[in-house]
PDB file of C-alpha atoms in Angstrom:
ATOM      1  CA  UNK A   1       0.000   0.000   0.000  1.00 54.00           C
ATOM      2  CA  UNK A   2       2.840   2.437   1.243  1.00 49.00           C
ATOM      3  CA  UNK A   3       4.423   1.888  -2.755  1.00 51.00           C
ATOM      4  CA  UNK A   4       1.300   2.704  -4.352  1.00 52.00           C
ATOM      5  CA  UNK A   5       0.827   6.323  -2.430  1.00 44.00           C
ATOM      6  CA  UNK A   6       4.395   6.535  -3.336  1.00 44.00           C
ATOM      7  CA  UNK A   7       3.802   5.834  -6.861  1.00 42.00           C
ATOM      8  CA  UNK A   8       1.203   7.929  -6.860  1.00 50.00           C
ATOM      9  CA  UNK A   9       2.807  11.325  -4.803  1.00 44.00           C
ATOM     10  CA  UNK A  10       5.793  10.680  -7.484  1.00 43.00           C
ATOM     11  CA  UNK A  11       3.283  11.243 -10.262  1.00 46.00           C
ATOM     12  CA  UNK A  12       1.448  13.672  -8.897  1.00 44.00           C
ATOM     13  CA  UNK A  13       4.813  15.649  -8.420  1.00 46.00           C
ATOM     14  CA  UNK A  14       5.934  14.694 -12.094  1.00 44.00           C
ATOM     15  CA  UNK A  15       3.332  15.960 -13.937  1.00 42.00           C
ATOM     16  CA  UNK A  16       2.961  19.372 -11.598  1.00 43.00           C
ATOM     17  CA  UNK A  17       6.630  19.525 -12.525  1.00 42.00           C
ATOM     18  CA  UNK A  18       6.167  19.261 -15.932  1.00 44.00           C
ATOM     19  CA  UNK A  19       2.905  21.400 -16.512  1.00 57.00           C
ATOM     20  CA  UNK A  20       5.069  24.499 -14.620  1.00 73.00           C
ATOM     21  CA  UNK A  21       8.013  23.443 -16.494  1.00 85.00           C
ATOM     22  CA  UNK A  22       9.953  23.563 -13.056  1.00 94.00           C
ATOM     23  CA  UNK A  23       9.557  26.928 -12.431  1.00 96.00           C
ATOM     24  CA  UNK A  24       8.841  27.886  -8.843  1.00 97.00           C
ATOM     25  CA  UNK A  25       5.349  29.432  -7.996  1.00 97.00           C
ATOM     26  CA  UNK A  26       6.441  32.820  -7.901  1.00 97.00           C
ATOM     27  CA  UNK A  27       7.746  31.988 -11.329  1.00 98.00           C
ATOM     28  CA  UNK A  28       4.296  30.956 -12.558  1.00 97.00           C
ATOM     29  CA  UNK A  29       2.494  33.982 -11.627  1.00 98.00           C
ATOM     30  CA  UNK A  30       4.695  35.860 -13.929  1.00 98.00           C
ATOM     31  CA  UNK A  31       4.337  33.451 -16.249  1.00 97.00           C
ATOM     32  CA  UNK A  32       0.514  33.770 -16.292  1.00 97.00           C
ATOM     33  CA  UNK A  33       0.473  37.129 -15.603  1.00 97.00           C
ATOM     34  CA  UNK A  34       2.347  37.679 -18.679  1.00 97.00           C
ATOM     35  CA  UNK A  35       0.773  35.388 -21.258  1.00 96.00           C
ATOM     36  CA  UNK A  36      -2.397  37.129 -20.028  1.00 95.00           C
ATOM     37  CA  UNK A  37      -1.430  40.539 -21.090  1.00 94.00           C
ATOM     38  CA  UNK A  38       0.541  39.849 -24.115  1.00 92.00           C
ATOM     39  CA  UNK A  39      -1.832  41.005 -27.318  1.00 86.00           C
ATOM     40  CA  UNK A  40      -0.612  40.378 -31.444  1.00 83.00           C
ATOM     41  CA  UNK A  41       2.616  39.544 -32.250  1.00 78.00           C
ATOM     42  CA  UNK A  42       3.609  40.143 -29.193  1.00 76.00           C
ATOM     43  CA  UNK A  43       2.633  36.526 -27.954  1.00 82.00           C
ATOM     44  CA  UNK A  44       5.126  35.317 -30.468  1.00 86.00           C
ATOM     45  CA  UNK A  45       8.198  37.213 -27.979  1.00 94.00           C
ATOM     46  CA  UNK A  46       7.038  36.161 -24.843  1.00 95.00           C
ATOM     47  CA  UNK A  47       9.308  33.617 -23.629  1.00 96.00           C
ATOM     48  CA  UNK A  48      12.292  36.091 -24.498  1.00 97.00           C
ATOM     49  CA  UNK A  49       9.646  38.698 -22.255  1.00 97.00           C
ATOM     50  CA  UNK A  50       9.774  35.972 -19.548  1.00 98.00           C
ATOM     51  CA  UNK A  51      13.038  35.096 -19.565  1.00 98.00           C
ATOM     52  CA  UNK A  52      14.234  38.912 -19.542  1.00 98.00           C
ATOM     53  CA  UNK A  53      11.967  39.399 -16.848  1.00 98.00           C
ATOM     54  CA  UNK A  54      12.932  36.396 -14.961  1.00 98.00           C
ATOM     55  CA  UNK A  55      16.733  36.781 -15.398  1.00 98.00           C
ATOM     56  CA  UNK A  56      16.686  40.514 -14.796  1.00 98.00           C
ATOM     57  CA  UNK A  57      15.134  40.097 -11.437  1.00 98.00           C
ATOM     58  CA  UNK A  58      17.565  37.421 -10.383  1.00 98.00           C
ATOM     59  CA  UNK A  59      20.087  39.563 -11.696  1.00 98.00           C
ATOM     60  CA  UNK A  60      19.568  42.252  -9.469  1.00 98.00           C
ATOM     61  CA  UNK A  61      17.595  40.835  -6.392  1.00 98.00           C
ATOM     62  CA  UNK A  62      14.389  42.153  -7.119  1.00 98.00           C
ATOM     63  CA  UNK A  63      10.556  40.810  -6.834  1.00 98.00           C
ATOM     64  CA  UNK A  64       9.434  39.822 -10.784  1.00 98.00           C
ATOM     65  CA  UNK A  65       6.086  40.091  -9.682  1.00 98.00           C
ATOM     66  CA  UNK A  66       7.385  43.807  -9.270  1.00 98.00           C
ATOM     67  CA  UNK A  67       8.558  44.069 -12.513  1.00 98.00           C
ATOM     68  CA  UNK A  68       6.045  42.894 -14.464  1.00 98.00           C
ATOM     69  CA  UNK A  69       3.099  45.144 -12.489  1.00 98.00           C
ATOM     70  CA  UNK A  70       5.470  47.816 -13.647  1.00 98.00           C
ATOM     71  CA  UNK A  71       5.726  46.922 -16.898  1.00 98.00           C
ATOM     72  CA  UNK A  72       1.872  46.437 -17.295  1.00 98.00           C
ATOM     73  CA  UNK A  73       1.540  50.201 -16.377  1.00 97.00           C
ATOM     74  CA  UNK A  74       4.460  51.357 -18.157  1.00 97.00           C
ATOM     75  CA  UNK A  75       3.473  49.733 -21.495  1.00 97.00           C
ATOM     76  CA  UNK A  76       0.973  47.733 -21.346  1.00 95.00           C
ATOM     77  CA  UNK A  77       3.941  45.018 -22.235  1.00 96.00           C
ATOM     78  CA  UNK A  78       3.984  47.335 -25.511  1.00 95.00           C
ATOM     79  CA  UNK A  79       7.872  47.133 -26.965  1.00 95.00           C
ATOM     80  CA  UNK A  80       7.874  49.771 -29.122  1.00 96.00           C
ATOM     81  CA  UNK A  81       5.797  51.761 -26.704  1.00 96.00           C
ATOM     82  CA  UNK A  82       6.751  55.681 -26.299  1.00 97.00           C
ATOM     83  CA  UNK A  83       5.398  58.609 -24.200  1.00 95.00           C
ATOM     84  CA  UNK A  84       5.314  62.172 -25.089  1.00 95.00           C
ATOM     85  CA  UNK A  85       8.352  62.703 -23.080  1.00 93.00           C
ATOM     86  CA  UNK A  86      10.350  60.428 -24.957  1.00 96.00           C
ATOM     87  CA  UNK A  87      10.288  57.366 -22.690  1.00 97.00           C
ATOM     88  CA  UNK A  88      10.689  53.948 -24.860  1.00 98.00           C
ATOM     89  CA  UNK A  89       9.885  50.567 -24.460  1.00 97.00           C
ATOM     90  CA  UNK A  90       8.882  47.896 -21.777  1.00 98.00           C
ATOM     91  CA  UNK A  91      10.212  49.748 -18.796  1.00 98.00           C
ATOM     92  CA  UNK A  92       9.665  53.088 -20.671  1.00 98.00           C
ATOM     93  CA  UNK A  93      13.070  53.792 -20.114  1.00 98.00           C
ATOM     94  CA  UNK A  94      14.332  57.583 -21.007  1.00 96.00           C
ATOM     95  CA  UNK A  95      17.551  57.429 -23.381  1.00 97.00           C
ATOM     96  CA  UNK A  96      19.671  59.031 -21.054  1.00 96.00           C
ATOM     97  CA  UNK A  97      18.689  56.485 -18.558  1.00 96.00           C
ATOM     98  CA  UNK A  98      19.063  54.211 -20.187  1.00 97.00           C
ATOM     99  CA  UNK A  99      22.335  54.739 -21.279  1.00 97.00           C
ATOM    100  CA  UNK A 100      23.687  54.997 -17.349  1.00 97.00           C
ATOM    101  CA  UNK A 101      21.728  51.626 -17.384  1.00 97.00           C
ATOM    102  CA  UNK A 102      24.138  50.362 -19.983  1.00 97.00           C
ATOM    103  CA  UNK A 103      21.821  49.511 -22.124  1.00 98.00           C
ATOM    104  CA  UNK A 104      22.793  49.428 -26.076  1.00 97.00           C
ATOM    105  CA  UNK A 105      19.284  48.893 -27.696  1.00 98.00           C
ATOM    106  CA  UNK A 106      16.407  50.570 -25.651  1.00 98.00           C
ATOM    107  CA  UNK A 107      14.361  49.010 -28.005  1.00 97.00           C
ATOM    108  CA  UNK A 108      15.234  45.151 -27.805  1.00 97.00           C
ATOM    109  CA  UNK A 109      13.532  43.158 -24.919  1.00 97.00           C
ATOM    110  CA  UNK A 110      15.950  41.777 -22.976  1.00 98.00           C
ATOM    111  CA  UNK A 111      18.251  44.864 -22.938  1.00 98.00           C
ATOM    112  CA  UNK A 112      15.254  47.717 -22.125  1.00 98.00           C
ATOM    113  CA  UNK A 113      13.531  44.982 -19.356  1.00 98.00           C
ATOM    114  CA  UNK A 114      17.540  44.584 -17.941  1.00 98.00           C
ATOM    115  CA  UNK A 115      17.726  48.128 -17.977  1.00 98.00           C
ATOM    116  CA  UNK A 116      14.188  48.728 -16.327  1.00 98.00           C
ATOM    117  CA  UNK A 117      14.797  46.690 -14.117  1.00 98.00           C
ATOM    118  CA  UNK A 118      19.052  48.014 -12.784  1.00 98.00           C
ATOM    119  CA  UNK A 119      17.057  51.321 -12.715  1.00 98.00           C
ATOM    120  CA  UNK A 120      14.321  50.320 -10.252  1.00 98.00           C
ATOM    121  CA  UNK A 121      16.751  48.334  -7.987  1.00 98.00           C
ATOM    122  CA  UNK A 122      18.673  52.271  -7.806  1.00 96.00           C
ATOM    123  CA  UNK A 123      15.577  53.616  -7.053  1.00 96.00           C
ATOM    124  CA  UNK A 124      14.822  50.461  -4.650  1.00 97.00           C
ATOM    125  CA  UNK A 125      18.223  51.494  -2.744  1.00 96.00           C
ATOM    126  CA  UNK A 126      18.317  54.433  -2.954  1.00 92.00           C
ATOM    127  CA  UNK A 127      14.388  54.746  -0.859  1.00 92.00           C
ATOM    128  CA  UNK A 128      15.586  51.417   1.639  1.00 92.00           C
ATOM    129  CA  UNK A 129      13.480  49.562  -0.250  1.00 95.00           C
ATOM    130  CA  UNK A 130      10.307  51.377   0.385  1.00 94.00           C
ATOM    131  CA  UNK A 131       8.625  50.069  -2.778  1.00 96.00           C
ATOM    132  CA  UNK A 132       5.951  52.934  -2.959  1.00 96.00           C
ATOM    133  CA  UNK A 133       8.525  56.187  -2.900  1.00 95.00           C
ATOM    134  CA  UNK A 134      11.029  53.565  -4.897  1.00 97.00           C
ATOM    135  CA  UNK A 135       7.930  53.619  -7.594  1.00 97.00           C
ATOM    136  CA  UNK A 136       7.637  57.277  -7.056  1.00 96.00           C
ATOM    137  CA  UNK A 137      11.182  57.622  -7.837  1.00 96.00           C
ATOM    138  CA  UNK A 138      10.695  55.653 -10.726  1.00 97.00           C
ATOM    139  CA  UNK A 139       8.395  57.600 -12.294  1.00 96.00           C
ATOM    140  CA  UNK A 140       9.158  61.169 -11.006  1.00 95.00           C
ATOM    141  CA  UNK A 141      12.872  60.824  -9.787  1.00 93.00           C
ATOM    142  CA  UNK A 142      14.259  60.632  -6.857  1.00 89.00           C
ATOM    143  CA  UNK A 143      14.726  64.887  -6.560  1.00 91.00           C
ATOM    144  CA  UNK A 144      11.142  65.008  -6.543  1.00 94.00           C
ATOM    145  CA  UNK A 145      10.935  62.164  -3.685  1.00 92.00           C
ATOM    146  CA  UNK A 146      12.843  64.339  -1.811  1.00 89.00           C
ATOM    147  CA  UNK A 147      11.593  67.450  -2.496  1.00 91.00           C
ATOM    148  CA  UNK A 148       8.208  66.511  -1.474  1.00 90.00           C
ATOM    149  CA  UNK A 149       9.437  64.586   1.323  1.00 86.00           C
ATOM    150  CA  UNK A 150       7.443  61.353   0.113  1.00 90.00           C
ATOM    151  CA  UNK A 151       5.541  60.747  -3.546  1.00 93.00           C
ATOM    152  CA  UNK A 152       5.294  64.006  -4.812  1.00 94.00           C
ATOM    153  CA  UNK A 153       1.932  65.552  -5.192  1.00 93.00           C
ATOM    154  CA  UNK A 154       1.965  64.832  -9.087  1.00 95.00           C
ATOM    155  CA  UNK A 155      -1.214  63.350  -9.952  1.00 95.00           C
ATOM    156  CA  UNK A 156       0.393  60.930 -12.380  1.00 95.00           C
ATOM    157  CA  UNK A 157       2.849  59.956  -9.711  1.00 96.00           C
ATOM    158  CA  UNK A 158       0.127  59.523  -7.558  1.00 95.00           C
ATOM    159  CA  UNK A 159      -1.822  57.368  -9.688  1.00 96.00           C
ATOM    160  CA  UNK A 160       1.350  55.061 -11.138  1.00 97.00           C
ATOM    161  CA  UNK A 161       1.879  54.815  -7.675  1.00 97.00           C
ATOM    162  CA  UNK A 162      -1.436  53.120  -6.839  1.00 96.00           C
ATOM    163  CA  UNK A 163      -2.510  51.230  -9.739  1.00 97.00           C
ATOM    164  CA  UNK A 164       0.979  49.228  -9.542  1.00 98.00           C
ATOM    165  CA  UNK A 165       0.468  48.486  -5.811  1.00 97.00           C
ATOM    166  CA  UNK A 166      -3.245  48.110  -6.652  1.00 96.00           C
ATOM    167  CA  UNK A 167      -2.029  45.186  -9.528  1.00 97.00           C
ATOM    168  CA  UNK A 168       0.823  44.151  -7.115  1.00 97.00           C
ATOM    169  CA  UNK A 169      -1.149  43.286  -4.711  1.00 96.00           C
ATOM    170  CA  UNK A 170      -4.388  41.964  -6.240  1.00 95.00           C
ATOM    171  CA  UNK A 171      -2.693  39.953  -8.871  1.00 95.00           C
ATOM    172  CA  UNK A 172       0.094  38.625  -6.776  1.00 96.00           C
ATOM    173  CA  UNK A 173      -0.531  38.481  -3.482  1.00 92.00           C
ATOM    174  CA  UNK A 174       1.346  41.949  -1.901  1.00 87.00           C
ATOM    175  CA  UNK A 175       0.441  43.724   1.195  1.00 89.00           C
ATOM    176  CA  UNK A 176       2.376  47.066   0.597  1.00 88.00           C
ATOM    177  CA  UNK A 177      -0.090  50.522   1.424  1.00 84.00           C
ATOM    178  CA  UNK A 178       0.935  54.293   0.853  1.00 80.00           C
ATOM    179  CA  UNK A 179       1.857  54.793   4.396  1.00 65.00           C
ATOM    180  CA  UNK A 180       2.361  59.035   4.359  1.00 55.00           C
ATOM    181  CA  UNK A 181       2.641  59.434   7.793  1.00 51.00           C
ATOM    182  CA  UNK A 182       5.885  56.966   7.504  1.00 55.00           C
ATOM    183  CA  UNK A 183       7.545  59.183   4.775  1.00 54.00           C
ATOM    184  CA  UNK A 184       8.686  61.965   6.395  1.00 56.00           C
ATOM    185  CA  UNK A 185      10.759  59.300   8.450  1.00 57.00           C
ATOM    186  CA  UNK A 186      12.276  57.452   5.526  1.00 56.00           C
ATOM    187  CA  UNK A 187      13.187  60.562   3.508  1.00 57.00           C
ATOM    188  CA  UNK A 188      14.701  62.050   6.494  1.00 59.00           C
ATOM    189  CA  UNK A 189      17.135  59.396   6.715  1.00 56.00           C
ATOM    190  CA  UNK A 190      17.437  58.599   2.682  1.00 56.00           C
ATOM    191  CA  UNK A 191      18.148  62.614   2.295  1.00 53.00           C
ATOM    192  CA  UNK A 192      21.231  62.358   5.261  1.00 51.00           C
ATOM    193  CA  UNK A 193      22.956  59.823   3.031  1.00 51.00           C
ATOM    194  CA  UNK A 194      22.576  61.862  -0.264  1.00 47.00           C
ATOM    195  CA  UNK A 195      25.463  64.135  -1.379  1.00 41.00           C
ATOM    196  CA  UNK A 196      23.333  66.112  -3.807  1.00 40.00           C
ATOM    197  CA  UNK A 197      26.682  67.465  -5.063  1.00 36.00           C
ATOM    198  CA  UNK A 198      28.054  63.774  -5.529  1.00 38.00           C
ATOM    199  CA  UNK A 199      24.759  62.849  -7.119  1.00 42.00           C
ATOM    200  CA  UNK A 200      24.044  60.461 -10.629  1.00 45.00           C
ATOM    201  CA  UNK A 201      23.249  62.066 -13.616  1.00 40.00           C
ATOM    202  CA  UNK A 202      19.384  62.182 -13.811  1.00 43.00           C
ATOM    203  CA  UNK A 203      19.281  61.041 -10.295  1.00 42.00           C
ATOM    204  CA  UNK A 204      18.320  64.659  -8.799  1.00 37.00           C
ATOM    205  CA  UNK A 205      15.871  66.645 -10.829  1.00 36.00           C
ATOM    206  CA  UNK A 206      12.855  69.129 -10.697  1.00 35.00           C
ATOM    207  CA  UNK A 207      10.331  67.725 -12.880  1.00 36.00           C
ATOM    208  CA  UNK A 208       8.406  70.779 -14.544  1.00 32.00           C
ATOM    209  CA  UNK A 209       4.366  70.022 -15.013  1.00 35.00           C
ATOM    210  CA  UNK A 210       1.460  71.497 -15.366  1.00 32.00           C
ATOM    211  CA  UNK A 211      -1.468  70.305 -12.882  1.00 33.00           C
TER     212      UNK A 211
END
């Protein structure tokens, strides 16, 4: 009896194996969460999406669930996707950023996701991993994250900020809130470390809008 449960766990296993093609759970949700977004010809580049994704994150030790909720509001997993400002690709990735990102072609997946992705784990430093001002960095820059002691009062910011937590957390499980009461305390001790003099090209700068 004990070698047919056996049997049967190894089978189970085998074929749960086999239909995640041994990727780990967190793995999966990516997976899915991509091949649910993907639209056109698109579909036909989304293992080299994955893979970018997946290898990016490992890369530089950040959450690919992240990445992807990012990349969904960034895009809309659009490659050839660009903003007003002049923002391209994926990770809508500005050219000068992109370039202190080292990346050679903003437009090709696995360099503008690799990219992306180096820039958010800067912006994840630089904020002590506070992923809602690291978001707000993201999209505003870091200057403004400091100017306005938390995510700046930018209604765009505002709203990047929650619809990737609201996807973040909905789609894979997160439990990270817009805690303003917090920021004041995290900026205080993210602006002590910052020698604005010192400072990366594009890393401190007033962002000009109208409201």
């Amino acid at each position: 009896m004990k070698k047919i449960l056996l049997v049967i766990m190894f089978i189970l296993s085998a074929v749960t194996f086999s239909n995640n093609n041994g990727r780990s759970d967190v793995e999966q949700r990516v997976y899915d969460f991509i091949k649910s977004r993907v639209t056109g010809t698109a579909k036909l580049d989304m293992e080299e999406i994955y893979e970018a994704v997946i290898n990016s994150s490992k890369e530089f030790d950040v959450d690919p669930q992240l990445v992807v909720a990012i990349i969904h509001h960034e895009s809309g997993f659009d490659q050839f996707a660009e903003s007003p400002a002049g923002a391209i690709g994926f990770m809508q990735l500005m050219p000068g950023t992109a370039k202190n990102m080292g990346v050679k072609d903003i437009y090709g997946i696995s360099d503008n996701i690799r990219g992306g992705v180096k820039y958010l784990k800067k912006c994840l430093n630089k904020t002590k991993n506070d992923i809602p001002l690291a978001l707000a960095s993201y999209n505003a820059g870091l200057g403004n994250v400091l100017k306005y002691n938390g995510i700046p009062p930018f209604k765009e910011t505002r709203n990047y900020v929650d619809k990737v937590l609201t996807t973040y957390n909905k789609k894979f499980g997160g439990n990270i809130v817009v805690n303003e009461v917090e920021f004041k305390k995290e900026i205080n001790a993210i602006f002590s470390e910052i020698a604005f003099s010192n400072a990366d090209e594009g890393e401190i700068w007033v962002m000009i809008r109208s409201e």
